[in-house]
C-alpha positions as CSV (number, residue, x, y, z in Angstrom):
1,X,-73.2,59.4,-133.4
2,X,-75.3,58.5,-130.2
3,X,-76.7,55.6,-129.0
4,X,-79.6,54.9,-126.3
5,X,-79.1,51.2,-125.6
6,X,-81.6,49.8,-123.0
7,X,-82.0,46.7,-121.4
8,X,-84.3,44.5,-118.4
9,X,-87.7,44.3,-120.2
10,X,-89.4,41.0,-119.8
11,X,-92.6,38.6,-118.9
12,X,-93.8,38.7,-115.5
13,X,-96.8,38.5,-113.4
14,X,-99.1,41.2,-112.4
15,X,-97.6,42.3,-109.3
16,X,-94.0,41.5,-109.8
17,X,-91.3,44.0,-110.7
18,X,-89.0,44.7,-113.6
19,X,-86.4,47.2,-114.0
20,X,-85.6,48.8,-116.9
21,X,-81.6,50.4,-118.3
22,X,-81.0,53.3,-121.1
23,X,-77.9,54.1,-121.5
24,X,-76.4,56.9,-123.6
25,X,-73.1,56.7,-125.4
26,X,-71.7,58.4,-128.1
27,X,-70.8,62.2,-128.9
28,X,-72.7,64.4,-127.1
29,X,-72.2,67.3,-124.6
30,X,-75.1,68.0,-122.7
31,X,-77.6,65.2,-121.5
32,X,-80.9,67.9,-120.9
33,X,-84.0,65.3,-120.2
34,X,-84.4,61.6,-120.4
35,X,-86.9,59.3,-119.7
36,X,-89.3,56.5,-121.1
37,X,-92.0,56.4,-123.3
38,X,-94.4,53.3,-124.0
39,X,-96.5,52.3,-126.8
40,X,-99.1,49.5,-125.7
41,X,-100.0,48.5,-130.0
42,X,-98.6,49.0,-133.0
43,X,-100.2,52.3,-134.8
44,X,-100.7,53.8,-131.3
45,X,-98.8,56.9,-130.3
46,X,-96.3,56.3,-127.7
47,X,-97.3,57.6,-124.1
48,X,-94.8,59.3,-121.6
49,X,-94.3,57.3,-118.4
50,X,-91.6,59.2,-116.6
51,X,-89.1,61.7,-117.5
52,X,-85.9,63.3,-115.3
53,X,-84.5,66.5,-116.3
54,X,-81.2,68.0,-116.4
55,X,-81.7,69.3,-112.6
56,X,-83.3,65.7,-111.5
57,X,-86.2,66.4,-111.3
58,X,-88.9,63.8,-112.4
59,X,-92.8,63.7,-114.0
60,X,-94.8,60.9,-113.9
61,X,-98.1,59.2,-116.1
62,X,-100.5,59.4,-113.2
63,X,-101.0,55.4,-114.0
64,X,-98.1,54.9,-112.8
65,X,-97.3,57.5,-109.7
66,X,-97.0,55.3,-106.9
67,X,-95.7,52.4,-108.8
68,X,-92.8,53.1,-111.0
69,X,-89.5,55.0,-109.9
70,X,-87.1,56.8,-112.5
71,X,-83.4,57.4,-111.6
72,X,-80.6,57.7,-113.1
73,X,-76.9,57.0,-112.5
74,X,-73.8,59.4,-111.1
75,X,-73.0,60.4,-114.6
76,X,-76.4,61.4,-115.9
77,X,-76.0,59.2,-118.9
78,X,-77.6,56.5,-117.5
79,X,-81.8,55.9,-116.5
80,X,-83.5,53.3,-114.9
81,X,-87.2,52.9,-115.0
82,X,-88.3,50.2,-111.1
83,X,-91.4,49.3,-112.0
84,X,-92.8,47.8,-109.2
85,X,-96.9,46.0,-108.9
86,X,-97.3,45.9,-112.5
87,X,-100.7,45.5,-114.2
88,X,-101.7,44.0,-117.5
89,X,-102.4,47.2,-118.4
90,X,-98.5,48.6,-118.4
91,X,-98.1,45.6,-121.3
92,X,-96.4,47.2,-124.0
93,X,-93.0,48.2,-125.9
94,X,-91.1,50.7,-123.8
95,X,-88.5,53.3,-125.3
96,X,-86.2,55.1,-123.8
97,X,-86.1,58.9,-124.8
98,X,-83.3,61.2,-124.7
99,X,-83.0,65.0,-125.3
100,X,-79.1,65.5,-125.7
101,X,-77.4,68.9,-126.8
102,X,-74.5,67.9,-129.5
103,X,-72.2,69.7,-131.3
104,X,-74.5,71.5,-133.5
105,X,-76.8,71.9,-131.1
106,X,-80.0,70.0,-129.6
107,X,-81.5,66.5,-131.0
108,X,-83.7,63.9,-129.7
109,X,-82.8,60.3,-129.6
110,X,-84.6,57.1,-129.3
111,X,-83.9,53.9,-128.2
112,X,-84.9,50.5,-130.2
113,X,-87.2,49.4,-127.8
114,X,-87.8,46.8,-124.6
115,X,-90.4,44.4,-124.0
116,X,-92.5,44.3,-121.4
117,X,-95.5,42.0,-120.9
118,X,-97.8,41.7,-118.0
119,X,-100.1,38.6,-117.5
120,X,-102.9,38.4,-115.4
């Protein structure tokens, strides 16, 4: 089994920061692309913010170039999302994605979710 556990959503201010954590555990072999999605109301599809692939290299929403960072950590297992001069308008449930290649071959996984709230 795999797990995407993710952590650091919040209430802030607009203009203030957060910093988001997915990490992935479980069996896998092959961690291809991760990254975070958002979905600002319940019904509505769920956006891509940023993704890194296997090779590091990263895609952004162009609301957010300029503003958010993705990374991830030494063992590729591991993203952040800095989000840095947040709007009201980045309000919404964030989920981390990830595209791992098991035992039986490739499978997406998603995470259970983070909120994040902006106030004017």
């Amino acid at each position: 089994q795999v797990h995407l556990v993710e952590s650091g959503g919040g209430w802030v201010h607009a203009g203030e920061s957060l910093r988001l954590s997915c990490a992935a555990s479980g069996n896998f072999l092959v961690v291809n692309n991760m990254g975070w999605y958002r979905q600002t109301a319940p019904g509505k599809q769920r956006e891509l913010v940023a993704v890194i692939s296997g090779d590091g290299s990263t895609d952004y929403a162009d609301s957010v170039k300029g503003r958010f960072t993705i990374s991830r950590g030494s063992l590729k297992n591991t993203i952040y999302l800095q989000m840095n001069d947040l709007e009201p308008g980045d309000t919404a449930v964030y989920y981390c994605n990830a595209q791992l290649t098991i035992i039986v071959g490739d499978r997406t996984y998603w995470g259970q979710g983070t909120q994040v709230t902006v106030s004017s």
